[in-house]
Short mmCIF file of C-alpha atoms in Angstrom, two decimals:
data_model
loop_
_atom_site.label_atom_id
_atom_site.label_comp_id
_atom_site.label_asym_id
_atom_site.label_seq_id
_atom_site.Cartn_x
_atom_site.Cartn_y
_atom_site.Cartn_z
CA UNK A 4 -15.25 24.83 2.71
CA UNK A 5 -12.44 22.28 3.06
CA UNK A 6 -13.12 21.64 6.75
CA UNK A 7 -16.60 20.33 6.05
CA UNK A 8 -15.31 17.97 3.33
CA UNK A 9 -12.40 16.53 5.32
CA UNK A 10 -12.35 12.76 5.84
CA UNK A 11 -10.78 10.76 8.68
CA UNK A 12 -10.66 6.97 8.46
CA UNK A 13 -9.63 4.75 11.37
CA UNK A 14 -9.21 0.98 11.47
CA UNK A 15 -10.15 0.15 15.10
CA UNK A 16 -8.44 -3.27 15.36
CA UNK A 17 -5.03 -1.81 14.49
CA UNK A 18 -5.53 1.84 15.42
CA UNK A 19 -4.15 2.85 12.02
CA UNK A 20 -5.76 5.99 10.64
CA UNK A 21 -5.54 8.27 7.63
CA UNK A 22 -7.10 11.57 6.69
CA UNK A 23 -7.49 13.88 3.73
CA UNK A 24 -8.70 17.46 3.54
CA UNK A 25 -6.90 19.01 0.59
CA UNK A 26 -9.77 18.79 -1.91
CA UNK A 27 -13.08 20.62 -1.89
CA UNK A 28 -14.84 17.41 -2.83
CA UNK A 29 -15.57 14.97 -0.02
CA UNK A 30 -15.51 12.10 -2.54
CA UNK A 31 -11.96 13.05 -3.61
CA UNK A 32 -10.91 13.32 0.04
CA UNK A 33 -12.45 9.93 0.77
CA UNK A 34 -10.53 8.38 -2.12
CA UNK A 35 -7.27 9.98 -0.93
CA UNK A 36 -7.85 8.88 2.67
CA UNK A 37 -8.52 5.26 1.59
CA UNK A 38 -5.32 5.24 -0.47
CA UNK A 39 -3.34 6.63 2.50
CA UNK A 40 -4.88 4.06 4.82
CA UNK A 41 -3.91 1.26 2.42
CA UNK A 42 -0.36 2.66 2.27
CA UNK A 43 -0.14 2.75 6.07
CA UNK A 44 -1.30 -0.87 6.19
CA UNK A 45 1.34 -1.80 3.62
CA UNK A 46 4.09 -0.05 5.56
CA UNK A 47 3.03 -1.11 9.05
CA UNK A 48 1.55 -4.61 8.97
CA UNK A 49 3.70 -7.66 8.14
CA UNK A 50 2.51 -11.15 7.29
CA UNK A 51 4.27 -14.35 6.35
CA UNK A 52 4.72 -14.29 2.60
CA UNK A 53 3.30 -17.13 0.54
CA UNK A 54 5.84 -19.51 -0.99
CA UNK A 55 5.00 -18.37 -4.51
CA UNK A 56 4.52 -14.77 -5.64
CA UNK A 57 0.90 -13.70 -6.08
CA UNK A 58 -0.73 -13.44 -9.49
CA UNK A 59 -0.72 -9.65 -9.07
CA UNK A 60 3.04 -9.72 -8.45
CA UNK A 61 3.61 -11.92 -11.49
CA UNK A 62 1.47 -9.64 -13.67
CA UNK A 63 3.62 -6.68 -12.68
CA UNK A 64 7.00 -8.38 -13.34
CA UNK A 65 8.54 -7.49 -16.68
CA UNK A 66 12.05 -8.66 -17.53
CA UNK A 67 12.99 -9.34 -13.92
CA UNK A 68 11.79 -5.93 -12.71
CA UNK A 69 8.52 -4.79 -11.19
CA UNK A 70 6.61 -2.38 -13.42
CA UNK A 71 4.60 -0.19 -11.05
CA UNK A 72 4.47 3.31 -9.66
CA UNK A 73 2.71 4.94 -6.73
CA UNK A 74 -0.13 6.17 -8.97
CA UNK A 75 -1.35 2.61 -9.66
CA UNK A 76 -4.35 1.53 -7.56
CA UNK A 77 -2.62 -1.73 -6.64
CA UNK A 78 0.63 -0.08 -5.50
CA UNK A 79 -0.06 -0.57 -1.74
CA UNK A 80 -0.74 -4.29 -2.30
CA UNK A 81 2.45 -4.83 -4.30
CA UNK A 82 4.45 -2.79 -1.78
CA UNK A 83 3.08 -4.87 1.10
CA UNK A 84 4.02 -8.10 -0.69
CA UNK A 85 7.56 -6.85 -1.31
CA UNK A 86 8.00 -5.70 2.30
CA UNK A 87 6.58 -8.99 3.62
CA UNK A 88 9.13 -10.90 1.54
CA UNK A 89 12.02 -8.74 2.77
CA UNK A 90 10.80 -9.09 6.36
CA UNK A 91 10.46 -12.89 6.08
CA UNK A 92 14.02 -13.26 4.77
CA UNK A 93 15.50 -10.50 6.97
CA UNK A 94 17.73 -9.58 4.04
CA UNK A 95 17.01 -7.14 1.22
CA UNK A 96 19.63 -8.60 -1.10
CA UNK A 97 18.32 -12.15 -0.67
CA UNK A 98 14.74 -10.97 -1.15
CA UNK A 99 15.66 -9.22 -4.39
CA UNK A 100 17.23 -12.38 -5.78
CA UNK A 101 14.18 -14.60 -5.18
#
């Protein structure tokens, strides 16, 4: 029964939550809910970006482009770093050039 395997995660300090109920396995739903929670953090929370790109960012850069897709486990972290950089500069074009 999918209802009994559903997972709801909530981060009390921010109020951000995520859920998953599409799988019959509670472990799969937990994994999906954690990924969704990380994505919501990446899309919602902004921080001041460090002066230099992180080692994760550098490891994903190939020929001036970022090699990543949404199936990678570290996608939310890389997305958050990119959005933080855009937010700090208030300009997408300028952020892309640095």
